[in-house]
mmCIF file of C-alpha atoms and ligand atoms in Angstrom:
data_model
loop_
_atom_site.group_PDB
_atom_site.id
_atom_site.type_symbol
_atom_site.label_atom_id
_atom_site.label_comp_id
_atom_site.label_asym_id
_atom_site.label_seq_id
_atom_site.Cartn_x
_atom_site.Cartn_y
_atom_site.Cartn_z
ATOM 1 C CA UNK A 11 115.156 220.536 52.023
ATOM 2 C CA UNK A 12 115.762 219.759 55.778
ATOM 3 C CA UNK A 13 119.214 220.962 57.014
ATOM 4 C CA UNK A 14 121.650 218.756 58.811
ATOM 5 C CA UNK A 15 121.493 221.091 61.878
ATOM 6 C CA UNK A 16 123.110 219.623 64.777
ATOM 7 C CA UNK A 17 124.446 222.504 66.832
ATOM 8 C CA UNK A 18 122.575 225.859 67.315
ATOM 9 C CA UNK A 19 124.047 229.072 68.838
ATOM 10 C CA UNK A 20 121.864 231.984 69.889
ATOM 11 C CA UNK A 21 122.775 235.635 70.670
ATOM 12 C CA UNK A 22 120.945 238.836 71.742
ATOM 13 C CA UNK A 23 121.980 242.123 69.951
ATOM 14 C CA UNK A 24 121.043 245.711 70.025
ATOM 15 C CA UNK A 25 118.826 247.432 72.630
ATOM 16 C CA UNK A 26 117.686 244.884 75.082
ATOM 17 C CA UNK A 27 113.849 244.193 75.474
ATOM 18 C CA UNK A 28 111.724 242.246 77.947
ATOM 19 C CA UNK A 29 111.007 238.901 76.589
ATOM 20 C CA UNK A 30 114.563 238.263 75.176
ATOM 21 C CA UNK A 31 115.235 235.860 78.061
ATOM 22 C CA UNK A 32 112.117 234.059 77.329
ATOM 23 C CA UNK A 33 113.085 233.823 73.800
ATOM 24 C CA UNK A 34 116.666 232.505 74.676
ATOM 25 C CA UNK A 35 115.000 229.917 76.890
ATOM 26 C CA UNK A 36 112.603 228.662 74.063
ATOM 27 C CA UNK A 37 115.564 228.410 71.575
ATOM 28 C CA UNK A 38 117.563 226.358 74.055
ATOM 29 C CA UNK A 39 114.689 224.191 75.178
ATOM 30 C CA UNK A 40 113.594 223.589 71.574
ATOM 31 C CA UNK A 41 117.162 222.695 70.539
ATOM 32 C CA UNK A 42 117.300 220.180 73.390
ATOM 33 C CA UNK A 43 113.767 218.899 72.599
ATOM 34 C CA UNK A 44 115.083 218.119 69.008
ATOM 35 C CA UNK A 45 118.314 216.660 70.310
ATOM 36 C CA UNK A 46 120.355 219.443 69.121
ATOM 37 C CA UNK A 47 123.247 220.938 71.055
ATOM 38 C CA UNK A 48 122.762 224.584 71.893
ATOM 39 C CA UNK A 49 125.324 227.287 72.733
ATOM 40 C CA UNK A 50 124.787 230.766 74.245
ATOM 41 C CA UNK A 51 126.817 233.585 72.840
ATOM 42 C CA UNK A 52 127.555 236.422 75.306
ATOM 43 C CA UNK A 53 127.836 240.139 74.439
ATOM 44 C CA UNK A 54 126.121 239.674 71.040
ATOM 45 C CA UNK A 55 128.271 239.767 67.791
ATOM 46 C CA UNK A 56 131.343 241.153 69.910
ATOM 47 C CA UNK A 57 130.957 237.909 71.888
ATOM 48 C CA UNK A 58 131.080 235.834 68.703
ATOM 49 C CA UNK A 59 134.197 237.532 67.575
ATOM 50 C CA UNK A 60 135.786 237.013 71.082
ATOM 51 C CA UNK A 61 134.621 233.519 71.404
ATOM 52 C CA UNK A 62 132.482 234.044 74.423
ATOM 53 C CA UNK A 63 130.457 231.027 73.486
ATOM 54 C CA UNK A 64 129.238 228.465 75.976
ATOM 55 C CA UNK A 65 127.221 225.210 75.944
ATOM 56 C CA UNK A 66 123.598 225.647 77.208
ATOM 57 C CA UNK A 67 121.507 222.903 78.475
ATOM 58 C CA UNK A 68 117.790 222.894 79.271
ATOM 59 C CA UNK A 69 118.813 223.622 82.904
ATOM 60 C CA UNK A 70 120.944 226.577 81.750
ATOM 61 C CA UNK A 71 117.701 228.685 81.292
ATOM 62 C CA UNK A 72 115.888 227.912 84.372
ATOM 63 C CA UNK A 73 114.229 230.706 86.108
ATOM 64 C CA UNK A 74 114.685 233.376 83.444
ATOM 65 C CA UNK A 75 111.195 233.469 81.713
ATOM 66 C CA UNK A 76 110.187 236.226 84.016
ATOM 67 C CA UNK A 77 113.486 238.244 83.778
ATOM 68 C CA UNK A 78 113.834 241.439 81.912
ATOM 69 C CA UNK A 79 117.072 242.182 80.199
ATOM 70 C CA UNK A 80 119.111 239.439 78.572
ATOM 71 C CA UNK A 81 121.316 236.893 80.446
ATOM 72 C CA UNK A 82 123.415 236.648 77.284
ATOM 73 C CA UNK A 83 123.948 240.373 77.568
ATOM 74 C CA UNK A 84 123.942 242.671 74.461
ATOM 75 C CA UNK A 85 126.455 244.898 72.874
ATOM 76 C CA UNK A 86 126.831 246.943 69.555
ATOM 77 C CA UNK A 87 129.891 245.674 67.794
ATOM 78 C CA UNK A 88 131.837 247.947 65.363
ATOM 79 C CA UNK A 89 134.274 245.040 64.668
ATOM 80 C CA UNK A 90 131.499 242.855 63.309
ATOM 81 C CA UNK A 91 130.909 245.386 60.565
ATOM 82 C CA UNK A 92 134.191 244.622 59.212
ATOM 83 C CA UNK A 93 134.963 241.409 56.982
ATOM 84 C CA UNK A 94 137.792 240.578 59.411
ATOM 85 C CA UNK A 95 135.482 240.682 62.412
ATOM 86 C CA UNK A 96 132.961 238.506 60.643
ATOM 87 C CA UNK A 97 135.698 236.069 59.616
ATOM 88 C CA UNK A 98 136.831 235.581 63.301
ATOM 89 C CA UNK A 99 133.256 235.095 64.236
ATOM 90 C CA UNK A 100 132.746 232.389 61.652
ATOM 91 C CA UNK A 101 136.014 230.788 62.565
ATOM 92 C CA UNK A 102 134.851 230.408 66.274
ATOM 93 C CA UNK A 103 131.635 228.966 65.283
ATOM 94 C CA UNK A 104 133.328 226.340 62.983
ATOM 95 C CA UNK A 105 135.758 225.511 65.798
ATOM 96 C CA UNK A 106 132.841 224.350 67.819
ATOM 97 C CA UNK A 107 131.108 222.904 64.830
ATOM 98 C CA UNK A 108 128.033 225.053 65.302
ATOM 99 C CA UNK A 109 126.068 225.092 62.178
ATOM 100 C CA UNK A 110 123.335 227.645 62.717
ATOM 101 C CA UNK A 111 122.703 230.987 64.542
ATOM 102 C CA UNK A 112 119.677 232.538 66.088
ATOM 103 C CA UNK A 113 119.912 236.336 66.419
ATOM 104 C CA UNK A 114 117.423 238.147 68.775
ATOM 105 C CA UNK A 115 117.377 241.769 68.100
ATOM 106 C CA UNK A 116 116.244 244.738 65.830
ATOM 107 C CA UNK A 117 116.968 245.626 62.239
ATOM 108 C CA UNK A 118 120.445 246.558 62.894
ATOM 109 C CA UNK A 119 121.123 243.139 64.252
ATOM 110 C CA UNK A 120 119.406 241.514 61.311
ATOM 111 C CA UNK A 121 121.595 243.566 58.881
ATOM 112 C CA UNK A 122 124.653 241.864 60.430
ATOM 113 C CA UNK A 123 123.108 238.335 60.450
ATOM 114 C CA UNK A 124 122.175 238.957 56.642
ATOM 115 C CA UNK A 125 125.652 239.904 55.645
ATOM 116 C CA UNK A 126 127.068 237.075 57.740
ATOM 117 C CA UNK A 127 124.796 234.517 56.077
ATOM 118 C CA UNK A 128 125.586 235.770 52.664
ATOM 119 C CA UNK A 129 129.336 235.812 53.324
ATOM 120 C CA UNK A 130 129.743 232.315 54.748
ATOM 121 C CA UNK A 131 126.494 230.584 53.553
ATOM 122 C CA UNK A 132 125.840 230.171 57.150
ATOM 123 C CA UNK A 133 122.176 229.480 58.210
ATOM 124 C CA UNK A 134 120.759 232.368 60.451
ATOM 125 C CA UNK A 135 117.242 233.081 61.659
ATOM 126 C CA UNK A 136 116.047 236.268 63.218
ATOM 127 C CA UNK A 137 113.723 236.973 66.240
ATOM 128 C CA UNK A 138 112.415 240.429 66.485
ATOM 129 C CA UNK A 139 113.521 241.723 69.890
ATOM 130 C CA UNK A 140 112.961 245.478 70.444
ATOM 131 C CA UNK A 141 110.562 247.576 72.378
ATOM 132 C CA UNK A 142 110.038 249.894 69.308
ATOM 133 C CA UNK A 143 107.645 247.431 67.476
ATOM 134 C CA UNK A 144 109.184 248.927 64.225
ATOM 135 C CA UNK A 145 109.962 245.839 62.326
ATOM 136 C CA UNK A 146 108.312 244.800 59.067
ATOM 137 C CA UNK A 147 107.016 241.233 58.963
ATOM 138 C CA UNK A 148 105.610 241.064 62.384
ATOM 139 C CA UNK A 149 102.668 242.683 64.207
ATOM 140 C CA UNK A 150 104.425 242.524 67.534
ATOM 141 C CA UNK A 151 108.166 242.683 68.423
ATOM 142 C CA UNK A 152 109.309 241.115 71.856
ATOM 143 C CA UNK A 153 109.220 243.710 74.550
ATOM 144 C CA UNK A 154 106.703 246.161 73.008
ATOM 145 C CA UNK A 155 103.781 245.018 75.025
ATOM 146 C CA UNK A 156 105.773 245.174 78.277
ATOM 147 C CA UNK A 157 107.069 248.688 77.369
ATOM 148 C CA UNK A 158 103.639 250.205 76.487
ATOM 149 C CA UNK A 159 102.245 248.837 79.860
ATOM 150 C CA UNK A 160 105.193 250.235 81.677
ATOM 151 C CA UNK A 161 104.565 253.535 80.035
ATOM 152 C CA UNK A 162 100.782 253.568 80.776
ATOM 153 C CA UNK A 163 101.709 252.936 84.508
ATOM 154 C CA UNK A 164 103.995 255.716 84.671
ATOM 155 C CA UNK A 165 101.725 258.209 83.015
ATOM 156 C CA UNK A 166 98.876 257.296 85.291
ATOM 157 C CA UNK A 167 101.289 258.298 88.155
ATOM 158 C CA UNK A 168 102.216 261.575 86.254
ATOM 159 C CA UNK A 169 98.485 262.184 85.761
ATOM 160 C CA UNK A 170 97.776 262.309 89.572
ATOM 161 C CA UNK A 171 100.424 264.992 90.072
ATOM 162 C CA UNK A 172 99.292 266.938 86.904
ATOM 163 C CA UNK A 173 95.604 267.096 88.013
ATOM 164 C CA UNK A 174 96.791 268.065 91.589
ATOM 165 C CA UNK A 175 98.602 271.082 90.399
ATOM 166 C CA UNK A 176 96.519 271.876 87.222
ATOM 167 C CA UNK A 177 99.697 271.229 85.088
ATOM 168 C CA UNK A 178 100.415 270.386 81.479
ATOM 169 C CA UNK A 179 102.996 267.505 81.243
ATOM 170 C CA UNK A 180 104.911 266.639 78.167
ATOM 171 C CA UNK A 181 106.076 262.929 78.449
ATOM 172 C CA UNK A 182 108.756 261.689 76.187
ATOM 173 C CA UNK A 183 108.754 258.059 75.326
ATOM 174 C CA UNK A 184 111.111 255.864 73.359
ATOM 175 C CA UNK A 185 110.692 254.407 69.996
ATOM 176 C CA UNK A 186 113.908 255.655 68.116
ATOM 177 C CA UNK A 187 112.113 256.973 64.947
ATOM 178 C CA UNK A 188 108.730 255.076 65.449
ATOM 179 C CA UNK A 189 105.690 256.250 67.182
ATOM 180 C CA UNK A 190 104.074 252.892 68.075
ATOM 181 C CA UNK A 191 104.935 253.239 71.785
ATOM 182 C CA UNK A 192 103.732 256.840 72.047
ATOM 183 C CA UNK A 193 100.410 256.244 70.112
ATOM 184 C CA UNK A 194 99.395 253.111 71.929
ATOM 185 C CA UNK A 195 100.495 254.020 75.539
ATOM 186 C CA UNK A 196 99.135 257.666 74.792
ATOM 187 C CA UNK A 197 95.660 256.282 74.020
ATOM 188 C CA UNK A 198 95.923 253.754 77.044
ATOM 189 C CA UNK A 199 96.860 256.586 79.429
ATOM 190 C CA UNK A 200 94.250 258.961 78.022
ATOM 191 C CA UNK A 201 96.637 261.598 76.845
ATOM 192 C CA UNK A 202 95.207 264.720 75.338
ATOM 193 C CA UNK A 203 97.802 265.033 72.642
ATOM 194 C CA UNK A 204 100.055 262.552 71.026
ATOM 195 C CA UNK A 205 102.990 263.580 68.822
ATOM 196 C CA UNK A 206 104.658 261.023 66.635
ATOM 197 C CA UNK A 207 107.221 261.261 63.753
ATOM 198 C CA UNK A 208 104.750 259.679 61.337
ATOM 199 C CA UNK A 209 102.176 262.499 61.617
ATOM 200 C CA UNK A 210 103.674 265.996 62.118
ATOM 201 C CA UNK A 211 100.620 268.171 62.586
ATOM 202 C CA UNK A 212 102.704 271.288 63.513
ATOM 203 C CA UNK A 213 103.037 273.601 66.589
ATOM 204 C CA UNK A 214 99.968 275.667 65.704
ATOM 205 C CA UNK A 215 97.579 272.770 65.630
ATOM 206 C CA UNK A 216 98.962 271.616 69.065
ATOM 207 C CA UNK A 217 98.407 275.122 70.492
ATOM 208 C CA UNK A 218 94.847 275.241 69.041
ATOM 209 C CA UNK A 219 94.042 271.798 70.400
ATOM 210 C CA UNK A 220 95.472 272.563 73.928
ATOM 211 C CA UNK A 221 93.427 275.908 73.928
ATOM 212 C CA UNK A 222 90.220 273.830 72.994
ATOM 213 C CA UNK A 223 91.056 271.444 75.930
ATOM 214 C CA UNK A 224 91.387 274.316 78.431
ATOM 215 C CA UNK A 225 88.408 276.065 77.216
ATOM 216 C CA UNK A 226 86.344 272.859 77.550
ATOM 217 C CA UNK A 227 87.350 272.848 81.228
ATOM 218 C CA UNK A 228 90.477 270.635 81.249
ATOM 219 C CA UNK A 229 92.552 271.895 84.177
ATOM 220 C CA UNK A 230 95.371 269.627 83.318
ATOM 221 C CA UNK A 231 96.710 267.829 80.209
ATOM 222 C CA UNK A 232 99.107 265.285 79.156
ATOM 223 C CA UNK A 233 101.032 265.314 75.838
ATOM 224 C CA UNK A 234 102.831 262.066 75.037
ATOM 225 C CA UNK A 235 105.807 262.784 72.641
ATOM 226 C CA UNK A 236 107.715 260.149 70.761
ATOM 227 C CA UNK A 237 111.485 260.755 71.057
ATOM 228 C CA UNK A 238 111.556 260.861 67.189
ATOM 229 C CA UNK A 239 108.893 263.389 67.036
ATOM 230 C CA UNK A 240 109.687 266.592 64.931
ATOM 231 C CA UNK A 241 107.032 269.179 66.042
ATOM 232 C CA UNK A 242 109.711 270.758 68.103
ATOM 233 C CA UNK A 243 113.363 270.443 68.110
ATOM 234 C CA UNK A 244 113.220 268.563 71.434
ATOM 235 C CA UNK A 245 110.465 268.036 74.185
ATOM 236 C CA UNK A 246 112.070 270.708 76.342
ATOM 237 C CA UNK A 247 112.024 273.300 73.562
ATOM 238 C CA UNK A 248 108.511 272.256 72.688
ATOM 239 C CA UNK A 249 107.419 272.679 76.298
ATOM 240 C CA UNK A 250 109.002 276.144 76.582
ATOM 241 C CA UNK A 251 107.129 277.236 73.273
ATOM 242 C CA UNK A 252 103.735 276.102 74.649
ATOM 243 C CA UNK A 253 104.376 277.678 78.157
ATOM 244 C CA UNK A 254 105.129 280.913 76.308
ATOM 245 C CA UNK A 255 102.008 280.944 74.235
ATOM 246 C CA UNK A 256 99.566 279.457 76.717
ATOM 247 C CA UNK A 257 100.547 281.412 79.883
ATOM 248 C CA UNK A 258 97.619 279.954 82.057
ATOM 249 C CA UNK A 259 99.469 276.496 81.796
ATOM 250 C CA UNK A 260 102.193 275.524 84.299
ATOM 251 C CA UNK A 261 104.204 273.147 82.213
ATOM 252 C CA UNK A 262 106.484 270.301 83.272
ATOM 253 C CA UNK A 263 108.583 267.634 81.249
ATOM 254 C CA UNK A 264 109.231 263.978 82.048
ATOM 255 C CA UNK A 265 111.564 261.863 79.817
ATOM 256 C CA UNK A 266 110.915 258.286 80.713
ATOM 257 C CA UNK A 267 114.063 256.931 78.898
ATOM 258 C CA UNK A 268 115.584 253.494 79.728
ATOM 259 C CA UNK A 269 113.076 252.404 82.414
ATOM 260 C CA UNK A 270 110.932 251.491 79.358
ATOM 261 C CA UNK A 271 113.439 248.814 78.337
ATOM 262 C CA UNK A 272 113.286 247.090 81.729
ATOM 263 C CA UNK A 273 110.994 245.089 83.898
ATOM 264 C CA UNK A 274 109.550 241.533 83.984
ATOM 265 C CA UNK A 275 108.209 240.755 80.643
ATOM 266 C CA UNK A 276 104.320 240.633 80.331
ATOM 267 C CA UNK A 277 102.508 237.268 79.878
ATOM 268 C CA UNK A 278 102.030 238.396 76.068
ATOM 269 C CA UNK A 279 105.631 238.947 75.617
ATOM 270 C CA UNK A 280 106.630 235.536 77.337
ATOM 271 C CA UNK A 281 104.181 233.665 75.179
ATOM 272 C CA UNK A 282 105.269 235.309 71.896
ATOM 273 C CA UNK A 283 108.912 234.763 72.877
ATOM 274 C CA UNK A 284 108.282 231.109 73.535
ATOM 275 C CA UNK A 285 106.398 230.722 70.290
ATOM 276 C CA UNK A 286 109.133 232.539 68.254
ATOM 277 C CA UNK A 287 112.096 230.700 69.792
ATOM 278 C CA UNK A 288 110.506 227.310 69.112
ATOM 279 C CA UNK A 289 109.693 228.452 65.619
ATOM 280 C CA UNK A 290 113.058 229.732 64.881
ATOM 281 C CA UNK A 291 114.545 226.400 65.831
ATOM 282 C CA UNK A 292 112.040 224.254 63.827
ATOM 283 C CA UNK A 293 112.363 226.407 60.748
ATOM 284 C CA UNK A 294 116.229 225.803 60.928
ATOM 285 C CA UNK A 295 115.694 222.040 60.935
ATOM 286 C CA UNK A 296 113.250 222.620 58.098
ATOM 287 C CA UNK A 297 116.070 224.133 55.983
ATOM 288 C CA UNK A 298 114.949 227.766 56.368
ATOM 289 C CA UNK A 299 117.553 230.482 56.658
ATOM 290 C CA UNK A 300 117.915 234.189 56.168
ATOM 291 C CA UNK A 301 114.574 234.884 57.615
ATOM 292 C CA UNK A 302 112.987 236.524 60.468
ATOM 293 C CA UNK A 303 110.232 234.911 62.675
ATOM 294 C CA UNK A 304 107.164 237.087 63.019
ATOM 295 C CA UNK A 305 103.567 236.847 64.166
ATOM 296 C CA UNK A 306 100.775 237.977 61.920
ATOM 297 C CA UNK A 307 97.098 237.420 62.689
ATOM 298 C CA UNK A 308 98.325 235.134 65.506
ATOM 299 C CA UNK A 309 100.078 232.825 63.207
ATOM 300 C CA UNK A 310 103.842 232.438 62.913
ATOM 301 C CA UNK A 311 105.288 233.703 59.800
ATOM 302 C CA UNK A 312 108.829 233.766 58.017
ATOM 303 C CA UNK A 313 109.927 237.007 56.323
ATOM 304 C CA UNK A 314 113.257 237.294 54.442
ATOM 305 C CA UNK A 315 115.671 239.435 56.396
ATOM 306 C CA UNK A 316 116.148 241.900 53.678
ATOM 307 C CA UNK A 317 112.511 242.677 53.662
ATOM 308 C CA UNK A 318 112.274 242.796 57.365
ATOM 309 C CA UNK A 319 115.145 245.404 57.392
ATOM 310 C CA UNK A 320 113.925 247.506 54.460
ATOM 311 C CA UNK A 321 110.087 247.273 55.162
ATOM 312 C CA UNK A 322 108.089 249.752 57.067
ATOM 313 C CA UNK A 323 106.058 249.114 60.102
ATOM 314 C CA UNK A 324 103.165 251.407 59.433
ATOM 315 C CA UNK A 325 101.162 253.319 62.082
ATOM 316 C CA UNK A 326 97.618 252.221 62.506
ATOM 317 C CA UNK A 327 95.814 255.295 61.043
ATOM 318 C CA UNK A 328 92.494 254.297 62.927
ATOM 319 C CA UNK A 329 94.407 255.017 66.196
ATOM 320 C CA UNK A 330 95.020 258.588 65.083
ATOM 321 C CA UNK A 331 91.210 259.050 64.778
ATOM 322 C CA UNK A 332 90.749 257.348 68.084
ATOM 323 C CA UNK A 333 93.120 260.025 69.622
ATOM 324 C CA UNK A 334 91.343 262.775 68.062
ATOM 325 C CA UNK A 335 87.821 261.842 69.046
ATOM 326 C CA UNK A 336 88.784 260.884 72.706
ATOM 327 C CA UNK A 337 90.659 264.179 73.286
ATOM 328 C CA UNK A 338 87.463 266.317 72.555
HETATM 329 O O1 F6P B 15 115.670 250.367 69.900
HETATM 330 C C1 F6P B 15 115.411 250.424 71.176
HETATM 331 C C2 F6P B 15 115.736 251.561 71.908
HETATM 332 O O2 F6P B 15 115.278 251.644 73.279
HETATM 333 C C3 F6P B 15 115.069 252.894 71.241
HETATM 334 O O3 F6P B 15 113.712 253.048 71.662
HETATM 335 C C4 F6P B 15 115.929 254.002 71.795
HETATM 336 O O4 F6P B 15 115.926 255.166 71.022
HETATM 337 C C5 F6P B 15 117.335 253.438 71.620
HETATM 338 O O5 F6P B 15 117.108 252.079 71.778
HETATM 339 C C6 F6P B 15 118.234 253.909 72.785
HETATM 340 O O6 F6P B 15 119.514 253.284 72.561
HETATM 341 P P1 F6P B 15 120.599 253.142 73.721
HETATM 342 O O7 F6P B 15 120.137 252.010 74.630
HETATM 343 O O8 F6P B 15 121.919 252.657 72.974
HETATM 344 O O9 F6P B 15 120.720 254.400 74.260
#
């Protein structure tokens, strides 16, 4: 049953990701295209509570498709976790006669959206925006493609100095508790070892594999470590353990950190964001709510928010085999 949607608000929430601006732009432009009024909410759910809500026209989102970060800013809001906070947010939306909300963020943001929708029967649609690519219901989340290309570029630079000094580098990458960034950027950058939380092969296996690499004539190596990996307590402790047990290696550590969250979005992320933003608005018009827009086999799909939140984004086991074969 089509909804009588006339006014749509959009916000970004959780860790920012390249492509969020392209998605905001698509939500605003699709709203204008369908003669809806659109509003931008600044600072995520906290902005909803503090009434940081402004009307957006098609021109309000000029020149942002190529910009990393989010012009709407993002924030984590403890107040929105309280019924009082959500009530304030709802009151602000009603005061502007806004009748639907698009939330661009990760599973934490979708949890808030789902609770809000159920408390106020307020139409919400999620767009998966996180570099971690750890959300069920979509093959790609916004920012992931840009992040893995950033990481590959940086590891290529690290490889130059590692090979110049015959060093073993441990490179820690983001992903919170998922190994997608580590696995794909590790393969792309030709890492000898890739350590991810989904597959803990243990310290001894790591030592054996590095010994084999050295015996086969490799004078330098790169080990990509997902920040959620549990092989060691942390990447520095892991590096120290390896240096102690493989004295012929000079070991160094690079923690890439928040640079992985920045940068101009890749074309892939811009196109994905544009498709998702339009699909979110048109799904609202089609009477859909409490769902997340995703891409599966290059088709836009809707997944109920509770499944998107609870579901697992599994590692592609074939890529583990690719890693093993290529590091011979
Ligand atoms: O979820 C995206 C992410 O970048 C994770 O990869 C990382 O662990 C986390 O956010 C860092 O959060 P913050 O920006 O709050 O330090």
